[in-house]
Tab-separated table of C-alpha atoms in Angstrom:
chain	number	residue	atom	x	y	z
J	1	MET	CA	11.629	-91.971	23.827
J	2	SER	CA	8.134	-92.935	24.478
J	3	ASN	CA	5.085	-91.160	23.212
J	4	THR	CA	4.560	-89.068	26.210
J	5	SER	CA	5.796	-85.286	26.810
J	6	SER	CA	7.577	-83.853	29.927
J	7	ASN	CA	5.388	-81.034	29.181
J	8	GLY	CA	2.281	-82.671	30.130
J	9	ALA	CA	-0.846	-81.053	29.006
J	10	LEU	CA	1.216	-78.652	26.615
J	11	SER	CA	1.983	-81.622	24.213
J	12	ASN	CA	-1.594	-81.804	23.013
J	13	LEU	CA	-1.060	-85.629	22.177
J	14	ALA	CA	-4.716	-86.301	21.450
J	15	ILE	CA	-4.723	-83.610	18.825
J	16	GLU	CA	-1.534	-84.597	17.310
J	17	LYS	CA	-3.086	-88.037	16.833
J	18	ALA	CA	-6.293	-86.762	15.425
J	19	VAL	CA	-4.210	-84.573	12.778
J	20	LEU	CA	-2.024	-87.219	11.526
J	21	GLY	CA	-4.778	-89.696	11.520
J	22	ALA	CA	-6.928	-87.408	9.305
J	23	ILE	CA	-4.081	-86.654	6.825
J	24	LEU	CA	-3.595	-90.512	6.603
J	25	GLN	CA	-7.299	-90.975	6.021
J	26	ASP	CA	-7.246	-88.235	3.235
J	27	GLU	CA	-4.221	-86.758	1.805
J	28	GLU	CA	-6.039	-83.671	0.701
J	29	ASN	CA	-6.217	-82.862	4.428
J	30	TYR	CA	-2.312	-82.330	4.324
J	31	TRP	CA	-2.721	-79.512	1.885
J	32	SER	CA	-5.160	-77.754	3.897
J	33	VAL	CA	-2.814	-77.391	6.852
J	34	ASN	CA	0.689	-77.630	5.297
J	35	GLU	CA	1.283	-73.915	5.715
J	36	VAL	CA	0.603	-73.920	9.226
J	37	LEU	CA	2.179	-77.293	10.330
J	38	SER	CA	5.869	-78.260	10.524
J	39	MET	CA	7.718	-81.113	11.906
J	40	ASP	CA	8.997	-79.476	15.021
J	41	LEU	CA	5.435	-78.640	16.237
J	42	PHE	CA	4.892	-82.279	17.236
J	43	SER	CA	5.699	-82.909	20.660
J	44	THR	CA	7.278	-86.541	20.326
J	45	ASP	CA	9.787	-88.101	18.001
J	46	ASP	CA	7.404	-90.617	16.741
J	47	HIS	CA	4.866	-87.948	15.635
J	48	GLN	CA	7.805	-85.864	14.251
J	49	LYS	CA	9.032	-88.875	12.066
J	50	ILE	CA	5.514	-89.643	10.847
J	51	TYR	CA	4.994	-86.181	9.824
J	52	ALA	CA	8.337	-85.799	8.064
J	53	VAL	CA	7.476	-88.754	5.906
J	54	ILE	CA	4.037	-87.488	5.013
J	55	HIS	CA	5.824	-84.370	4.138
J	56	GLU	CA	8.452	-85.832	2.010
J	57	LEU	CA	5.851	-87.892	0.127
J	58	ALA	CA	3.483	-85.112	-0.284
J	59	SER	CA	6.362	-82.882	-1.808
J	60	ASP	CA	7.242	-85.648	-4.113
J	61	GLY	CA	3.688	-85.851	-5.403
J	62	ARG	CA	3.353	-89.478	-4.143
J	63	ALA	CA	0.446	-91.095	-2.530
J	64	ILE	CA	0.147	-90.897	1.219
J	65	ARG	CA	-0.720	-94.435	2.327
J	66	VAL	CA	-0.247	-96.187	5.638
J	67	PRO	CA	1.874	-99.243	4.177
J	68	ILE	CA	4.279	-96.685	2.421
J	69	VAL	CA	4.496	-94.231	5.375
J	70	ALA	CA	4.949	-97.248	7.705
J	71	GLY	CA	7.761	-98.656	5.444
J	72	ARG	CA	9.532	-95.296	5.543
J	73	ILE	CA	9.425	-94.662	9.227
J	74	GLY	CA	11.521	-97.513	10.414
J	75	ASN	CA	11.516	-98.323	14.068
J	76	MET	CA	9.447	-96.649	16.722
J	77	SER	CA	9.856	-96.115	20.383
J	78	ASP	CA	9.134	-99.007	22.591
J	79	GLY	CA	9.657	-101.291	19.786
J	80	GLN	CA	5.936	-100.549	18.284
J	81	ASP	CA	5.067	-101.866	15.044
J	82	ALA	CA	4.630	-98.614	12.756
J	83	GLU	CA	1.933	-100.092	10.745
J	84	VAL	CA	-0.164	-100.975	13.773
J	85	TYR	CA	0.567	-97.456	15.190
J	86	LEU	CA	-0.666	-95.730	12.002
J	87	SER	CA	-3.776	-97.955	11.817
J	88	MET	CA	-4.508	-96.659	15.445
J	89	LEU	CA	-4.438	-92.960	14.165
J	90	LEU	CA	-6.715	-93.718	11.399
J	91	HIS	CA	-9.141	-95.270	13.816
J	92	ILE	CA	-8.796	-92.279	16.067
J	93	ALA	CA	-9.706	-89.962	13.120
J	94	SER	CA	-12.702	-92.072	11.971
J	95	LYS	CA	-14.155	-92.193	15.361
J	96	GLU	CA	-14.684	-88.252	15.402
J	97	ASP	CA	-18.433	-87.673	15.379
J	98	GLU	CA	-17.941	-84.699	12.968
J	99	LYS	CA	-15.011	-83.767	10.644
J	100	VAL	CA	-11.747	-83.269	12.419
J	101	PRO	CA	-11.503	-79.240	12.473
J	102	LEU	CA	-7.917	-79.631	11.078
J	103	ILE	CA	-7.210	-75.761	10.626
J	104	ASP	CA	-7.934	-75.248	14.336
J	105	PHE	CA	-6.093	-78.201	15.529
J	106	ALA	CA	-2.952	-77.014	13.334
J	107	HIS	CA	-3.131	-73.622	14.995
J	108	GLU	CA	-3.546	-75.154	18.509
J	109	LEU	CA	-0.115	-77.327	17.869
J	110	ARG	CA	1.605	-74.205	16.790
J	111	SER	CA	0.382	-72.226	19.765
J	112	SER	CA	1.499	-75.237	22.153
J	113	ALA	CA	4.849	-75.419	20.432
J	114	THR	CA	5.410	-71.767	20.894
J	115	ARG	CA	4.608	-72.114	24.387
J	116	ARG	CA	7.049	-74.724	25.097
J	117	ARG	CA	9.773	-72.854	23.365
J	118	VAL	CA	9.031	-69.870	25.747
J	119	ILE	CA	9.015	-71.935	28.720
J	120	ALA	CA	12.420	-73.585	27.790
J	121	VAL	CA	13.862	-69.941	27.405
J	122	ALA	CA	12.471	-68.790	30.779
J	123	GLU	CA	13.916	-71.983	32.428
J	124	GLY	CA	17.342	-71.213	30.657
J	125	MET	CA	17.156	-67.536	31.983
J	126	LEU	CA	16.345	-68.782	35.498
J	127	LYS	CA	19.303	-71.252	35.537
J	128	ALA	CA	21.712	-68.638	34.214
J	129	ALA	CA	20.404	-65.905	36.540
J	130	LYS	CA	21.554	-68.084	39.504
J	131	ASP	CA	24.970	-68.618	38.044
J	132	ILE	CA	27.029	-65.574	39.070
J	133	ALA	CA	29.459	-66.600	36.183
J	134	TYR	CA	26.954	-65.247	33.764
J	135	ASP	CA	26.689	-61.434	33.041
J	136	PRO	CA	23.118	-60.159	33.522
J	137	GLN	CA	23.015	-58.183	30.458
J	138	GLN	CA	24.548	-61.224	28.287
J	139	ILE	CA	21.467	-63.151	29.619
J	140	VAL	CA	18.999	-60.626	28.610
J	141	ASP	CA	20.585	-60.240	25.359
J	142	ARG	CA	20.404	-63.984	24.741
J	143	ALA	CA	17.047	-64.280	25.897
J	144	ASN	CA	15.881	-61.236	23.421
J	145	GLU	CA	17.611	-63.133	20.577
J	146	ARG	CA	15.898	-66.464	21.265
J	147	LEU	CA	12.492	-64.629	21.950
J	148	ALA	CA	13.092	-62.923	18.511
J	149	ASP	CA	13.624	-66.118	16.850
J	150	ILE	CA	10.323	-67.692	18.455
J	151	SER	CA	8.429	-64.566	17.403
J	152	ARG	CA	9.753	-65.005	13.766
J	153	ASP	CA	8.943	-69.084	13.718
J	154	ALA	CA	5.409	-68.285	15.259
J	155	GLN	CA	4.195	-66.199	12.366
J	156	ILE	CA	2.706	-67.957	9.400
J	157	GLU	CA	3.513	-66.992	5.861
J	158	PHE	CA	0.251	-67.879	3.693
J	159	GLU	CA	0.337	-67.851	-0.045
J	160	SER	CA	-2.195	-65.707	-1.762
J	161	THR	CA	-3.843	-64.956	-5.330
J	162	VAL	CA	-3.553	-61.665	-6.879
J	163	SER	CA	-7.487	-61.435	-6.151
J	164	GLN	CA	-6.824	-61.864	-2.598
J	165	THR	CA	-3.928	-59.329	-2.551
J	166	ILE	CA	-6.247	-56.949	-4.193
J	167	ARG	CA	-8.884	-57.441	-1.493
J	168	THR	CA	-6.241	-56.757	1.202
J	169	ILE	CA	-5.170	-53.588	-0.415
J	170	PHE	CA	-8.785	-52.443	-0.669
J	171	GLU	CA	-9.623	-53.220	2.947
J	172	SER	CA	-6.404	-51.552	4.086
J	173	ALA	CA	-7.179	-48.387	2.087
J	174	SER	CA	-10.698	-48.402	3.228
J	175	SER	CA	-9.791	-48.658	6.824
J	176	ARG	CA	-7.576	-45.582	6.561
J	177	GLY	CA	-10.210	-43.499	5.185
J	178	THR	CA	-8.695	-40.259	3.662
J	179	ASN	CA	-5.265	-41.237	5.176
J	180	ASP	CA	-2.497	-42.492	2.969
J	181	ILE	CA	-1.504	-46.082	3.021
J	182	ALA	CA	2.206	-44.865	2.293
J	183	LEU	CA	4.076	-41.898	4.035
J	184	ARG	CA	4.453	-38.541	2.547
J	185	PRO	CA	8.181	-37.174	2.395
J	186	CYS	CA	8.602	-33.914	4.661
J	187	LEU	CA	9.970	-31.788	1.673
J	188	VAL	CA	8.184	-31.133	-1.762
J	189	GLY	CA	11.552	-31.855	-3.474
J	190	LEU	CA	11.750	-35.369	-1.998
J	191	GLU	CA	8.038	-36.222	-2.865
J	192	GLU	CA	8.930	-35.150	-6.439
J	193	MET	CA	11.867	-37.390	-6.336
J	194	VAL	CA	10.452	-40.506	-4.799
J	195	GLY	CA	6.638	-40.074	-4.523
J	196	TYR	CA	5.660	-41.675	-1.166
J	197	TYR	CA	7.448	-44.127	1.267
J	198	PRO	CA	5.765	-47.488	0.769
J	199	PRO	CA	5.020	-49.571	3.998
J	200	GLY	CA	7.346	-52.529	4.468
J	201	SER	CA	10.152	-50.736	2.361
J	202	LEU	CA	13.645	-50.192	3.657
J	203	ILE	CA	15.183	-46.898	2.682
J	204	LEU	CA	19.077	-46.520	3.076
J	205	TRP	CA	20.092	-42.940	3.459
J	206	GLY	CA	23.846	-42.267	3.240
J	207	GLY	CA	26.358	-39.339	3.137
J	208	GLY	CA	29.625	-38.317	4.649
J	209	PRO	CA	29.888	-36.288	8.126
J	210	GLY	CA	28.434	-33.083	7.809
J	211	SER	CA	25.941	-33.821	5.097
J	212	GLY	CA	22.802	-33.813	7.157
J	213	LYS	CA	21.597	-37.285	7.350
J	214	THR	CA	20.338	-37.322	10.824
J	215	ALA	CA	18.990	-33.879	10.539
J	216	MET	CA	17.054	-34.739	7.473
J	217	ALA	CA	15.845	-38.130	9.104
J	218	MET	CA	14.711	-36.169	12.180
J	219	GLN	CA	13.013	-33.664	10.173
J	220	GLN	CA	11.126	-36.492	8.441
J	221	MET	CA	10.226	-37.986	11.828
J	222	LEU	CA	8.849	-34.784	13.282
J	223	PHE	CA	6.696	-34.442	10.103
J	224	THR	CA	5.453	-38.036	10.115
J	225	SER	CA	4.679	-38.078	13.743
J	226	LYS	CA	2.037	-35.341	13.318
J	227	ASN	CA	-0.413	-37.924	12.270
J	228	ASP	CA	1.367	-41.497	12.364
J	229	PRO	CA	3.647	-43.077	14.990
J	230	ALA	CA	7.366	-43.114	14.514
J	231	THR	CA	10.260	-44.459	16.388
J	232	LEU	CA	14.021	-43.426	16.220
J	233	PHE	CA	16.928	-45.632	17.303
J	234	GLU	CA	19.583	-43.051	17.934
J	235	LEU	CA	22.946	-44.908	18.447
J	236	GLU	CA	25.319	-42.026	17.469
J	237	MET	CA	24.166	-38.734	19.172
J	238	ASP	CA	23.174	-37.802	22.743
J	239	ASN	CA	19.180	-37.467	23.044
J	240	MET	CA	19.181	-33.913	24.379
J	241	SER	CA	21.352	-32.606	21.696
J	242	LEU	CA	19.647	-34.352	18.960
J	243	VAL	CA	16.160	-32.931	19.920
J	244	ALA	CA	17.904	-29.362	20.725
J	245	ARG	CA	19.003	-29.488	17.076
J	246	SER	CA	16.034	-30.814	15.674
J	247	ILE	CA	13.610	-28.252	17.067
J	248	SER	CA	15.755	-25.193	16.545
J	249	GLY	CA	14.223	-24.737	13.169
J	250	GLU	CA	10.681	-24.196	14.643
J	251	THR	CA	11.816	-22.351	17.913
J	252	GLY	CA	14.596	-20.262	16.369
J	253	VAL	CA	16.863	-21.261	19.420
J	254	SER	CA	20.084	-22.972	18.258
J	255	VAL	CA	22.078	-25.727	20.273
J	256	ARG	CA	24.748	-22.794	20.502
J	257	ASP	CA	22.233	-20.529	22.259
J	258	ILE	CA	21.190	-23.409	24.521
J	259	MET	CA	24.834	-23.975	25.582
J	260	ARG	CA	25.567	-20.188	26.059
J	261	GLY	CA	22.542	-19.713	28.186
J	262	LEU	CA	18.937	-18.813	27.239
J	263	THR	CA	17.426	-15.488	27.369
J	264	GLU	CA	13.779	-14.990	28.906
J	265	ASN	CA	12.327	-14.884	25.234
J	266	GLN	CA	14.177	-18.029	24.253
J	267	LEU	CA	12.991	-19.927	27.344
J	268	GLU	CA	9.217	-19.080	26.592
J	269	ARG	CA	9.709	-20.211	23.122
J	270	LEU	CA	11.187	-23.623	24.300
J	271	LEU	CA	7.945	-24.063	26.781
J	272	GLU	CA	5.729	-23.267	23.757
J	273	ALA	CA	7.464	-25.984	21.841
J	274	GLU	CA	7.233	-28.261	24.610
J	275	ARG	CA	3.313	-27.810	24.587
J	276	GLN	CA	3.313	-28.212	20.808
J	277	PHE	CA	5.243	-31.444	20.631
J	278	GLN	CA	3.317	-33.250	23.169
J	279	ALA	CA	0.722	-34.333	20.459
J	280	ARG	CA	3.736	-35.574	18.324
J	281	ARG	CA	3.715	-39.451	18.046
J	282	LEU	CA	7.399	-39.751	18.154
J	283	ARG	CA	9.558	-42.006	20.372
J	284	ILE	CA	13.250	-41.875	20.633
J	285	VAL	CA	15.472	-44.805	21.951
J	286	SER	CA	18.994	-43.622	22.519
J	287	PRO	CA	21.205	-46.304	24.297
J	288	SER	CA	25.114	-46.384	24.007
J	289	LYS	CA	24.784	-49.576	22.097
J	290	MET	CA	22.021	-51.912	20.777
J	291	SER	CA	21.958	-55.063	19.042
J	292	ILE	CA	19.775	-55.991	16.102
J	293	GLN	CA	17.496	-58.272	18.214
J	294	GLN	CA	16.934	-55.632	20.730
J	295	ILE	CA	16.020	-53.231	18.000
J	296	ARG	CA	13.607	-55.838	16.648
J	297	SER	CA	12.194	-56.589	20.055
J	298	ARG	CA	11.595	-52.940	21.044
J	299	ALA	CA	10.058	-52.178	17.629
J	300	TYR	CA	7.374	-55.130	18.116
J	301	SER	CA	6.856	-53.521	21.668
J	302	HIS	CA	6.306	-50.124	20.117
J	303	ARG	CA	4.008	-51.280	17.515
J	304	ARG	CA	1.884	-53.199	20.205
J	305	LYS	CA	1.772	-50.244	22.754
J	306	PHE	CA	1.858	-47.240	20.487
J	307	GLY	CA	1.701	-48.320	16.715
J	308	LEU	CA	4.465	-47.818	14.509
J	309	ARG	CA	4.489	-46.596	10.865
J	310	MET	CA	8.026	-45.187	10.597
J	311	LEU	CA	11.425	-46.552	12.185
J	312	VAL	CA	14.687	-44.821	11.733
J	313	VAL	CA	18.082	-46.389	12.787
J	314	ASP	CA	21.041	-44.055	12.979
J	315	HIS	CA	23.059	-45.548	11.945
J	316	LEU	CA	23.513	-48.840	10.338
J	317	LYS	CA	27.157	-49.671	11.177
J	318	LEU	CA	26.719	-49.114	14.819
J	319	VAL	CA	24.142	-51.727	15.266
J	320	GLU	CA	25.740	-54.789	17.029
J	321	ARG	CA	25.688	-58.361	15.853
J	322	PRO	CA	25.263	-61.437	18.088
J	323	SER	CA	28.773	-62.971	17.086
J	324	LYS	CA	31.326	-64.066	19.308
J	325	TYR	CA	33.750	-63.113	16.373
J	326	ARG	CA	34.962	-59.621	15.320
J	327	MET	CA	32.827	-58.883	12.058
J	328	ASP	CA	34.201	-56.712	9.254
J	329	PRO	CA	32.290	-53.502	8.976
J	330	VAL	CA	31.031	-54.258	5.695
J	331	GLU	CA	29.734	-57.457	6.647
J	332	ARG	CA	28.086	-56.099	9.761
J	333	ALA	CA	26.193	-53.369	7.631
J	334	TYR	CA	25.191	-55.991	4.994
J	335	GLU	CA	23.775	-58.411	7.765
J	336	ASN	CA	21.912	-55.412	9.510
J	337	ALA	CA	20.592	-54.122	6.241
J	338	ARG	CA	19.131	-57.527	5.704
J	339	ASP	CA	17.461	-57.984	9.020
J	340	LEU	CA	16.133	-54.302	8.846
J	341	LYS	CA	14.527	-55.216	5.559
J	342	SER	CA	13.025	-58.284	7.156
J	343	LEU	CA	11.858	-56.246	9.970
J	344	ALA	CA	10.193	-53.745	7.636
J	345	LYS	CA	8.209	-56.532	5.937
J	346	ASP	CA	7.089	-58.161	9.232
J	347	LEU	CA	6.118	-54.853	10.841
J	348	GLY	CA	4.555	-53.487	7.631
J	349	CYS	CA	6.217	-50.076	8.418
J	350	VAL	CA	8.910	-47.925	6.553
J	351	VAL	CA	12.470	-48.669	7.983
J	352	VAL	CA	15.050	-45.786	7.290
J	353	ALA	CA	18.567	-46.829	7.989
J	354	LEU	CA	21.150	-44.146	8.002
J	355	CYS	CA	24.599	-45.014	6.692
J	356	GLN	CA	28.007	-43.213	7.195
J	357	PHE	CA	30.167	-43.403	3.984
J	358	THR	CA	33.520	-44.898	4.128
J	359	LYS	CA	36.727	-42.811	4.287
J	360	SER	CA	37.635	-43.969	0.831
J	361	ALA	CA	34.304	-42.926	-0.541
J	362	ARG	CA	34.636	-39.615	0.807
J	363	GLN	CA	38.217	-39.206	-0.771
J	364	LYS	CA	37.453	-40.188	-4.354
J	365	GLU	CA	38.263	-37.863	-7.294
J	366	ILE	CA	34.429	-37.693	-8.443
J	367	PRO	CA	32.634	-36.749	-5.272
J	368	GLU	CA	29.108	-37.223	-6.200
J	369	PRO	CA	27.531	-40.190	-4.278
J	370	GLU	CA	27.254	-43.687	-5.966
J	371	MET	CA	25.889	-46.979	-4.689
J	372	GLU	CA	29.513	-48.175	-4.144
J	373	ASP	CA	29.782	-45.487	-1.473
J	374	PHE	CA	27.243	-47.545	0.510
J	375	TYR	CA	29.978	-49.966	1.968
J	376	GLY	CA	31.115	-51.049	-1.637
J	377	GLY	CA	27.555	-51.327	-2.938
J	378	SER	CA	26.738	-54.676	-1.159
J	379	LEU	CA	23.629	-53.182	0.530
J	380	GLU	CA	21.885	-52.533	-2.704
J	381	GLU	CA	20.035	-55.886	-2.975
J	382	HIS	CA	18.503	-55.213	0.393
J	383	ALA	CA	17.163	-51.569	-0.266
J	384	ASP	CA	13.973	-50.449	-1.886
J	385	ILE	CA	15.077	-46.894	-1.879
J	386	MET	CA	18.681	-45.416	-1.653
J	387	LEU	CA	19.183	-41.882	-1.105
J	388	ALA	CA	22.485	-39.953	-0.407
J	389	ASN	CA	23.359	-36.513	0.849
J	390	PHE	CA	26.071	-34.501	-0.567
J	391	ASN	CA	27.425	-31.168	1.035
J	392	ARG	CA	29.271	-29.910	-1.897
J	393	ASN	CA	30.201	-26.737	-0.140
J	394	ASP	CA	31.920	-28.683	2.601
J	395	TRP	CA	33.888	-30.919	0.121
J	396	LEU	CA	35.113	-27.961	-1.718
J	397	LYS	CA	36.462	-26.398	1.409
J	398	ARG	CA	38.184	-29.787	2.358
J	399	ASN	CA	39.664	-29.756	-1.406
J	400	PRO	CA	40.829	-26.339	-2.081
J	401	PRO	CA	43.105	-25.499	-5.219
J	402	ARG	CA	46.815	-26.137	-5.048
J	403	THR	CA	47.416	-22.369	-5.635
J	404	ASN	CA	45.649	-19.419	-4.009
J	405	GLN	CA	45.754	-17.336	-7.248
J	406	GLY	CA	44.806	-17.547	-10.883
J	407	LYS	CA	41.878	-19.036	-12.631
J	408	ALA	CA	41.772	-22.222	-10.613
J	409	LYS	CA	41.340	-19.941	-7.310
J	410	GLU	CA	38.735	-18.124	-9.066
J	411	ASP	CA	36.627	-21.038	-10.152
J	412	TRP	CA	37.115	-22.577	-6.627
J	413	ASP	CA	35.546	-19.245	-5.220
J	414	ASP	CA	32.761	-19.124	-7.656
J	415	LYS	CA	31.815	-22.931	-6.876
J	416	LEU	CA	32.093	-22.153	-3.092
J	417	ALA	CA	29.859	-19.281	-3.203
J	418	ILE	CA	27.117	-21.282	-5.435
J	419	SER	CA	27.167	-24.175	-3.161
J	420	ALA	CA	26.821	-22.224	0.009
J	421	GLY	CA	23.883	-23.030	2.159
J	422	LYS	CA	22.776	-25.992	-0.179
J	423	ILE	CA	22.677	-29.786	0.171
J	424	GLU	CA	22.094	-32.092	-2.649
J	425	VAL	CA	20.059	-35.217	-2.248
J	426	TYR	CA	20.841	-37.902	-4.851
J	427	LYS	CA	18.374	-40.822	-5.606
J	428	LEU	CA	20.425	-43.928	-6.595
J	429	LYS	CA	17.938	-46.588	-6.459
J	430	ASP	CA	14.009	-46.762	-6.550
J	431	ARG	CA	12.255	-50.001	-6.881
J	432	PHE	CA	8.929	-47.914	-7.372
J	433	GLY	CA	10.085	-45.251	-9.773
J	434	THR	CA	12.694	-43.795	-11.981
J	435	PRO	CA	16.148	-45.224	-10.781
J	436	ARG	CA	18.027	-42.008	-10.695
J	437	ASP	CA	17.606	-38.252	-9.901
J	438	ARG	CA	18.816	-35.443	-7.598
J	439	LYS	CA	17.439	-32.514	-6.020
J	440	VAL	CA	18.968	-29.245	-4.358
J	441	PHE	CA	17.567	-28.033	-0.758
J	442	HIS	CA	18.424	-25.099	1.160
J	443	TRP	CA	20.213	-25.853	4.393
J	444	ASN	CA	20.182	-23.919	7.455
J	445	GLY	CA	22.846	-25.073	9.568
J	446	LYS	CA	22.302	-22.870	12.390
J	447	LEU	CA	18.592	-23.950	12.765
J	448	THR	CA	19.375	-27.525	11.339
J	449	LEU	CA	16.647	-27.023	8.948
J	450	PHE	CA	16.173	-28.200	5.206
J	451	GLN	CA	13.763	-26.177	3.149
J	452	ASP	CA	12.633	-26.424	-0.608
J	453	TYR	CA	13.750	-23.975	-2.900
J	454	GLU	CA	11.169	-22.044	-4.725
J	455	THR	CA	13.191	-21.704	-7.796
J	456	VAL	CA	13.807	-24.536	-10.223
J	457	GLN	CA	15.769	-27.201	-8.526
J	458	THR	CA	18.219	-27.833	-11.395
J	459	SER	CA	19.403	-24.204	-11.253
J	460	MET	CA	22.361	-25.142	-8.967
J	461	MET	CA	23.292	-27.749	-11.353
J	462	ASP	CA	23.085	-25.408	-14.257
J	463	GLU	CA	25.365	-23.008	-12.342
J	464	LEU	CA	27.971	-25.458	-11.460
J	465	ALA	CA	27.904	-26.717	-14.988
J	466	ALA	CA	28.720	-23.152	-16.111
J	467	ALA	CA	31.515	-22.753	-13.588
J	468	ASN	CA	33.100	-26.067	-15.322
J	469	PHE	CA	32.547	-28.129	-12.179
């Protein structure tokens, strides 16, 4: 392969030669651009080999000298002598009237390399689209996956000092004025338990069926979206049912009322709610299925168009993976959690992933949630905060005493009465605070609404303990 590129002007050969020449001229120049440059940003095999040798020498702490680099390169294209070619690069760098603007050139090479990869994706899409053997949705999904990879690779991770990070925090706080950097929970009890939700964090929120995970997440998003943009990826419920349930607490119109037909008064309340919610900055994406790449791509689009401070995925196991092979549900959940944590960091927003507990976790003898209920506990390493809902009343109904008389039945009736209309939230992990805690919230199932208790939060626990639970 010769030192030419099929992409013409996109190859930036002159800039590549100037950058390599400047590094050979003074090895300190390598350290000024090594965070931006990588071997694949160069458009020819020869330039990639030269940079790879330079990187290897620098990483080993050895001197970057023309004879050493030439000796390691070996043969070059068209039979060129390596030392002669490197000397030519030195000559190009020395001819610059002023110092080579290395950092600007490095960013230019990165930009050109990204553009070449985008062109390759576009050409591949066009070729596949003309072949009727390919399913159009598969073409789009594959393109989304490759574009997501390009987007990640195009980002530059810089090292920083503590002082620089403090300055970043200061500037971020100053730019927001009186607004908080982190997001406030929708309930006082949650705020007492976890404080605020930090940007860049992944919150795993689990529970069994009927424990109110989706309702809690939607209540949080409605609260957050009063001031901050939020997006929900709803893979389990129908959009209309979800919204109808979520606003019933504010309208007093339940889903059952909607299904049975609304009165004039209820219709007026819905219209009033429609006007009130126009200002909420909440968007709901509710396809029948969605891959992790599609979620990532849509999240970036929402941040660019509308802003994005909170993202919720309902629920983790339903997010599809780009694999030709059938994945174990635990493995799929693990990979999705890892990618969502990465997405939280990249976007600088709060990501909440809802998790359905496994059947075995719901059938254990001691019903209170533990980390192991999150698909065997394998997701713990990715989560910053782990919360779990527990509907004790529902669990008791599904686990009645073996006899309908005697003390066992009386104790069961007492526990059932105490837990009615209440849902417990357990904190199982918190990178930013105390590791374990639990709170009890009033649960209005008809209106799909959580509320704080005005009484001491531990009172239910005391009552259950007194009932020998």
